[in-house]
XYZ file of C-alpha atoms in Angstrom:
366
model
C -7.973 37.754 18.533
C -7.683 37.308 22.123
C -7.421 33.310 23.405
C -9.373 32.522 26.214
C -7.829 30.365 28.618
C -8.775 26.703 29.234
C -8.349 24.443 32.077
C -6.828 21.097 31.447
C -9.925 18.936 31.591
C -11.532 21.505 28.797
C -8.664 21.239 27.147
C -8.647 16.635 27.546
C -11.971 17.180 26.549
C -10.933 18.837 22.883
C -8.880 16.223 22.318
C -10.967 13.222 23.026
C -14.204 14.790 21.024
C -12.177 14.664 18.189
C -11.362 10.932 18.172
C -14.777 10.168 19.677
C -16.215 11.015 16.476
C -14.260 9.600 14.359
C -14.209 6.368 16.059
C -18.035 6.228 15.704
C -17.920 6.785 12.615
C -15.243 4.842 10.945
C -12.303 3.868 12.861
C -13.329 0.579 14.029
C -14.335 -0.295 10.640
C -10.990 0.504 9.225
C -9.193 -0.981 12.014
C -11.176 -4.527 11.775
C -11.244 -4.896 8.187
C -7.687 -3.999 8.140
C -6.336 -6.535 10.527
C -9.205 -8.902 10.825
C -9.253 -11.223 14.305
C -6.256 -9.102 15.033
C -7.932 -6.080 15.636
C -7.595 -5.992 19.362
C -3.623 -7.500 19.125
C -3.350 -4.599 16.879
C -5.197 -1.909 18.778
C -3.359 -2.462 21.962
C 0.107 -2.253 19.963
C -0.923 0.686 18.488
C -1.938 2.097 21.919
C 0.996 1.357 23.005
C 3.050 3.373 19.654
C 0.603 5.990 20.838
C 2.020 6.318 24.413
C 5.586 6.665 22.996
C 4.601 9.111 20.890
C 2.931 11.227 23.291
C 5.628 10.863 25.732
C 8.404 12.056 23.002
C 6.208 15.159 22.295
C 6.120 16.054 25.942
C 9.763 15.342 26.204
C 10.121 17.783 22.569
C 7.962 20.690 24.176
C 9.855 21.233 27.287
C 12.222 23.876 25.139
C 8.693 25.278 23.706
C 6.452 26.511 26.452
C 3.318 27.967 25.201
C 4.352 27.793 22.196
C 1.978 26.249 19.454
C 3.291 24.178 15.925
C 3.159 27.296 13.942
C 5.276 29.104 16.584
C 7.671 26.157 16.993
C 7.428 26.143 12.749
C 8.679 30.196 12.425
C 11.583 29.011 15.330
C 13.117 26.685 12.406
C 12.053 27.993 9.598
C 11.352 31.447 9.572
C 7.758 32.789 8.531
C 7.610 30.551 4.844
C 7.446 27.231 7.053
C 5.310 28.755 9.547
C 2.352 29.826 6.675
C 2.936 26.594 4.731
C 2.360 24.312 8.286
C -0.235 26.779 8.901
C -2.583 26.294 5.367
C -1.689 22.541 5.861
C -3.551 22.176 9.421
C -6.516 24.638 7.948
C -6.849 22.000 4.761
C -6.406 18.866 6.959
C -9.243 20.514 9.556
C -11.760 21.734 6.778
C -11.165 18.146 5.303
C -11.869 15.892 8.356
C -14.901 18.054 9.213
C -16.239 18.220 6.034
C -16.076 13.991 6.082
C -16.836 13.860 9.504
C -20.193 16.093 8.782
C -21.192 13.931 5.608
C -20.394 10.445 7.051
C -22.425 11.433 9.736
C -25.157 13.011 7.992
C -25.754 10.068 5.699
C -25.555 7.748 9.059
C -28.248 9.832 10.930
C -30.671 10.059 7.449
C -30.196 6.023 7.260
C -31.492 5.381 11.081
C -33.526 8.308 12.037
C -34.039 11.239 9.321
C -35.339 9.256 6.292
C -37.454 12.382 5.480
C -34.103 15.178 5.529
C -32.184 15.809 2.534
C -28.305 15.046 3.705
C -27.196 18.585 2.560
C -30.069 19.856 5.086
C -28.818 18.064 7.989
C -25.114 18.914 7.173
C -26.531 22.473 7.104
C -28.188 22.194 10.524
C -25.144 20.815 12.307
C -22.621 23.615 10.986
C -25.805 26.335 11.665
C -25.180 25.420 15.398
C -21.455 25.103 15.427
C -20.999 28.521 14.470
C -23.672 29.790 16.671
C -22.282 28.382 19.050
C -18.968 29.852 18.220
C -20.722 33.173 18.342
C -20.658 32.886 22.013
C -17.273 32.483 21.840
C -14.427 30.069 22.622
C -15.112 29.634 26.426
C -18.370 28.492 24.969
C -17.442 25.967 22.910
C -15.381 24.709 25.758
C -17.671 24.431 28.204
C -20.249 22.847 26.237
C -17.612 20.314 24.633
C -16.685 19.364 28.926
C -20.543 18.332 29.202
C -20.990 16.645 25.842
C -17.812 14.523 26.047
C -17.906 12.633 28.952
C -21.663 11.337 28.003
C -20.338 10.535 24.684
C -17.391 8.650 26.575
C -20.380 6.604 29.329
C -22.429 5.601 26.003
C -19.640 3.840 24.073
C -18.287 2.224 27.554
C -22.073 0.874 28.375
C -21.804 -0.014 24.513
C -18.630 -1.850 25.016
C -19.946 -4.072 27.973
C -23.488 -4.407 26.963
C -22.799 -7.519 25.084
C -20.456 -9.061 27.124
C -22.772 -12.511 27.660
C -22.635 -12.885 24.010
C -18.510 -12.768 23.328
C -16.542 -15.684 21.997
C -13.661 -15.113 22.775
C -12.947 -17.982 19.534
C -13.001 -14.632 17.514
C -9.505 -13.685 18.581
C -8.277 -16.525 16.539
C -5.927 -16.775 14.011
C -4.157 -14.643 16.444
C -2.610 -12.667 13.892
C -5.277 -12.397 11.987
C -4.236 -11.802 8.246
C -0.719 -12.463 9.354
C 2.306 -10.292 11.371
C 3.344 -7.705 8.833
C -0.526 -7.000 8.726
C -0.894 -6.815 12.124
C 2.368 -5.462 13.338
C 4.149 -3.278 10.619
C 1.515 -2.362 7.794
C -1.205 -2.654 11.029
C 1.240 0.578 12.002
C -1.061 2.404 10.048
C -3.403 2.299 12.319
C -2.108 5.207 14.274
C -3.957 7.373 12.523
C -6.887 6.253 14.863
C -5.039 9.012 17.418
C -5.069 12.080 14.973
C -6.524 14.319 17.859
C -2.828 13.995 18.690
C -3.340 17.180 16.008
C -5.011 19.259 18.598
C -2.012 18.638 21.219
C 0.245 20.829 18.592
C -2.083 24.036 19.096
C -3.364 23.513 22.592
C -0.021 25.228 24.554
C -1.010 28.542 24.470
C -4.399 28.057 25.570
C -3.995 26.493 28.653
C -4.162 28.596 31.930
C -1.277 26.823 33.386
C 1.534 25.461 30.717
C 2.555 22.239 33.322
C -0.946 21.140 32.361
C 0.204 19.824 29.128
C 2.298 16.725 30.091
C -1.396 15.866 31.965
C -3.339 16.700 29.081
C -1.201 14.824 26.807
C -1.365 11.697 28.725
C -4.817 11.885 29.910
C -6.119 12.460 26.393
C -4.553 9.565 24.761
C -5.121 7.601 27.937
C -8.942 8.329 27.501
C -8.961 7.494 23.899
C -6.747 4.386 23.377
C -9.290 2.674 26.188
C -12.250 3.663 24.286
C -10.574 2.179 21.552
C -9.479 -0.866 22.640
C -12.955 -1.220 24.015
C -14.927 -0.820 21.198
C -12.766 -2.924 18.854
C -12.921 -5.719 21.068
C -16.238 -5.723 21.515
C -17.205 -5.898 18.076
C -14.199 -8.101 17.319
C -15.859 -10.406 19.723
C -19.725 -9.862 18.838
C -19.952 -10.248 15.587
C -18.849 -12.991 13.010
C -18.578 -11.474 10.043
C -16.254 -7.891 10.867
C -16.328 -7.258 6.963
C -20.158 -7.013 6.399
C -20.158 -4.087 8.877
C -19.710 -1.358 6.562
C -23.012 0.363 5.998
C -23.525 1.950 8.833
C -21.740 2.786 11.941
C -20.150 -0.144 13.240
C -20.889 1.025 17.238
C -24.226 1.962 16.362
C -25.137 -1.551 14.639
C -23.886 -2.831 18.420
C -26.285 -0.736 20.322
C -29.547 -2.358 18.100
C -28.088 -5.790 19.443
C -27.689 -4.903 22.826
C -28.482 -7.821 25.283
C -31.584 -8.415 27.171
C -29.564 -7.019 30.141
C -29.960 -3.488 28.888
C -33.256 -3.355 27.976
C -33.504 -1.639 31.009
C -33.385 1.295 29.174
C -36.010 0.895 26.425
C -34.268 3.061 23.605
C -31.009 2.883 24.505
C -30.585 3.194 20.847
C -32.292 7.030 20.571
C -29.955 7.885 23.826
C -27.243 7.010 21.693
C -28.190 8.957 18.572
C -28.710 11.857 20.879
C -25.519 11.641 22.496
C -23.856 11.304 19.096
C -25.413 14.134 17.457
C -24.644 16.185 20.711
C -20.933 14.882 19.627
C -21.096 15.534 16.073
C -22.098 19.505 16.858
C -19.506 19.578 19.135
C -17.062 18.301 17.213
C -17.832 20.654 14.228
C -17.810 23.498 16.978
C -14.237 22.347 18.068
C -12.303 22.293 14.815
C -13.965 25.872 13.704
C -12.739 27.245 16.489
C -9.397 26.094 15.674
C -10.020 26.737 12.171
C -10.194 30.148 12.755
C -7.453 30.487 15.270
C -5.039 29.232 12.996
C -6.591 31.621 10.241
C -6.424 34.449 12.565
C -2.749 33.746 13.662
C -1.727 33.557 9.466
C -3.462 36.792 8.335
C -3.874 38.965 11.784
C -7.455 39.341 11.183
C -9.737 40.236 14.493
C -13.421 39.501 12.541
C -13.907 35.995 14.356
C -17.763 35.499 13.827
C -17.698 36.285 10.205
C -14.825 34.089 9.267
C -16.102 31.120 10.964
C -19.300 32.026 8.571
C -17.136 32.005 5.816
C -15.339 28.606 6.816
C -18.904 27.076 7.540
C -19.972 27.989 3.880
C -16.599 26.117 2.515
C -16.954 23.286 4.969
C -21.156 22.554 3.405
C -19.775 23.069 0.173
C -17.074 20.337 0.609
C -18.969 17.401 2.414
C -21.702 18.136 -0.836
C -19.378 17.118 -3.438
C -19.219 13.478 -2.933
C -21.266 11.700 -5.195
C -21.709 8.892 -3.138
C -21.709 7.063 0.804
C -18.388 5.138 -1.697
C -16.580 8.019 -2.620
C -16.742 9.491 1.057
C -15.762 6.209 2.328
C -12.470 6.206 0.188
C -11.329 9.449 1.260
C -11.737 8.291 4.953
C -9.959 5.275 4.343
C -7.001 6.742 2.271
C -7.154 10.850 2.442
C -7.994 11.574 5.733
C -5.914 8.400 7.003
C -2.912 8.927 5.370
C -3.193 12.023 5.459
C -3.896 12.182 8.764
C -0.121 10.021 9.462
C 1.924 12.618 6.783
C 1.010 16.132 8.865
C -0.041 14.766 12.414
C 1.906 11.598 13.776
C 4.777 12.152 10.895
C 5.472 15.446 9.847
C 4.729 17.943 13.108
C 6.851 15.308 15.075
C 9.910 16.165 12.880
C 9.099 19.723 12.862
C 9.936 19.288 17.051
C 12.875 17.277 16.684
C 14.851 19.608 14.427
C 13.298 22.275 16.067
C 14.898 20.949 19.483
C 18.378 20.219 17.563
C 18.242 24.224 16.040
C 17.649 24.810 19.925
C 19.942 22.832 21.314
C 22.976 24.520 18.751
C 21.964 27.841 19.429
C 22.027 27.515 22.980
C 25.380 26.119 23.251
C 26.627 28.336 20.876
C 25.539 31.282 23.324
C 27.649 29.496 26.000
């Protein structure tokens, strides 16, 4: 399959989709509930553990250029770690988009869609992701660049709209439900920058490989602020963090939106708008990746019919939760844990002792 080539703000704007959605959805629930009035302590810690992180993966990739986690996998391990690294990213992708597609389904049939089925609206969002992906990957790229920055200007108006109405009280106990919470178990909360996941694949599609230390930094730059923004806006607008849970925590923000903003008369269909926008874009994203990484396992050139095929799996999947509780667990222990074992965890080591097997081998040629 040939890779088309992406410039670095296409490829910033792959990585920021990703946690865009998610933090719609259900990261500043998790985060809040987790940590309490520490939420924003926490979230700027985090951010910070983010930055590291980032930084030691550009440091780790300097030996790898354009060179993606499956190529950097059959470096140290031959072609067994390279398949088994492989299946895991295609599992963790068709998982988080098949949660991502249901959370979001149920969310949009609860505000707007009271008359759709959920399974029909899942089926409309992956009908245009892989339509989309019919027109190929330059497509989906180009799209993505338009869809993400208005889905990045709605959660920053979101974020200030209800500034006249913060106490900044809310911030207290300081630690919230005390310091391991907030500073070692609260570590969990790193999962919030899983898109760190697309960084691992993005090498080889870049037009110029120097891009990535910018894309890196401007990516998790982008999305710890948008972060940090929306948890401390809720943190400070609302009372009770815990009774947030039914819904879209950023969307239950834009219905209370102060008079200031009224401005715009439904600022609250804008937003659905721009977050359905997101959630097709998002879909469109990880298929494409989806079948990349398929492509680079097995070799195979049909592109359009295996994103078909991974569409079908993907419905299938978000259908067989039997309830808005099940789906809720598996985003707050699958996909999060989950999320820490194979992104921020596991491909991390994968670079270091791939930079140590390096390192040997190099002096060993001197």
């Amino acid at each position: 399959m040939t890779l088309n080539k992406i410039s670095s703000i296409q490829a910033i704007a792959l990585v920021v989709i990703v946690i865009v959605n998610h933090l719609v959805l259900s990261i500043t629930n998790n985060i809040t509930t987790s940590t309490g009035s520490a939420s924003l302590l926490n979230s700027i810690y985090v951010f910070v553990f983010a930055l590291i992180l980032v930084w030691l993966i550009v440091k780790l990739y300097k030996n790898f250029v354009g060179k993606d986690i499956l190529d950097i996998s059959q470096f140290l391990g031959g072609k067994v770690l390279k398949t088994i690294v492989g299946i895991l990213y295609l599992v963790y992708f068709i998982f988080i988009v098949s949660l991502v597609v249901r959370r979001s389904a149920k969310d949009l049939k609860l505000i707007y869609f009271n008359n759709f089925e959920i399974g029909t609206i899942i089926f409309l969002i992956l009908l245009v992701s892989v339509i989309a992906y019919h027109f190929g990957h330059s497509c989906i790229s180009k799209c993505n660049l338009v869809v993400t920055p208005i889905m990045f200007i709605l959660i920053v108006i979101v974020g200030f709209s209800n500034a006249e109405n913060f106490k900044f009280e809310r911030i207290f106990p300081i630690f919230g439900f005390g310091i391991n919470e907030t500073f070692f178990t609260g570590l969990s909360n790193i999962f919030a920058y899983s898109g760190i996941g697309i960084l691992y694949l993005i090498m080889p599609m870049l037009k110029d490989y120097k891009d990535f230390k910018k894309v890196s930094y401007f990516s998790v730059i982008a999305t710890g602020l948008l972060i940090i923004l929306s948890i401390g806006s809720i943190l400070l607008s609302f009372p009770f963090i815990k009774s947030l849970t039914e819904i879209s925590e950023l969307y239950i923000e834009v219905q209370n939106i102060s008079s200031f903003w009224q401005v715009f008369q439904r600022i609250d269909a804008i937003f659905i708008l721009g977050w359905v926008l997101a959630i097709v874009s998002y879909s469109s994203v990880l298929i494409m990746f989806i079948v990349l990484l398929f492509s680079k396992l097995t070799n195979s050139k049909l592109a359009t019919p295996i994103a078909m095929v991974f569409a079908a799996i993907i419905f299938a999947l978000s259908l067989i939760p039997p309830s808005a509780s099940v789906v809720s667990i598996l985003d707050t222990t699958v996909y999060k844990y989950g999320s820490i074992s194979l992104i921020i965890v596991g491909s991390f080591l994968i670079l270091i002792f791939a930079n140590i097997k390096y390192k040997r081998l190099n002096k060993n040629k001197s």
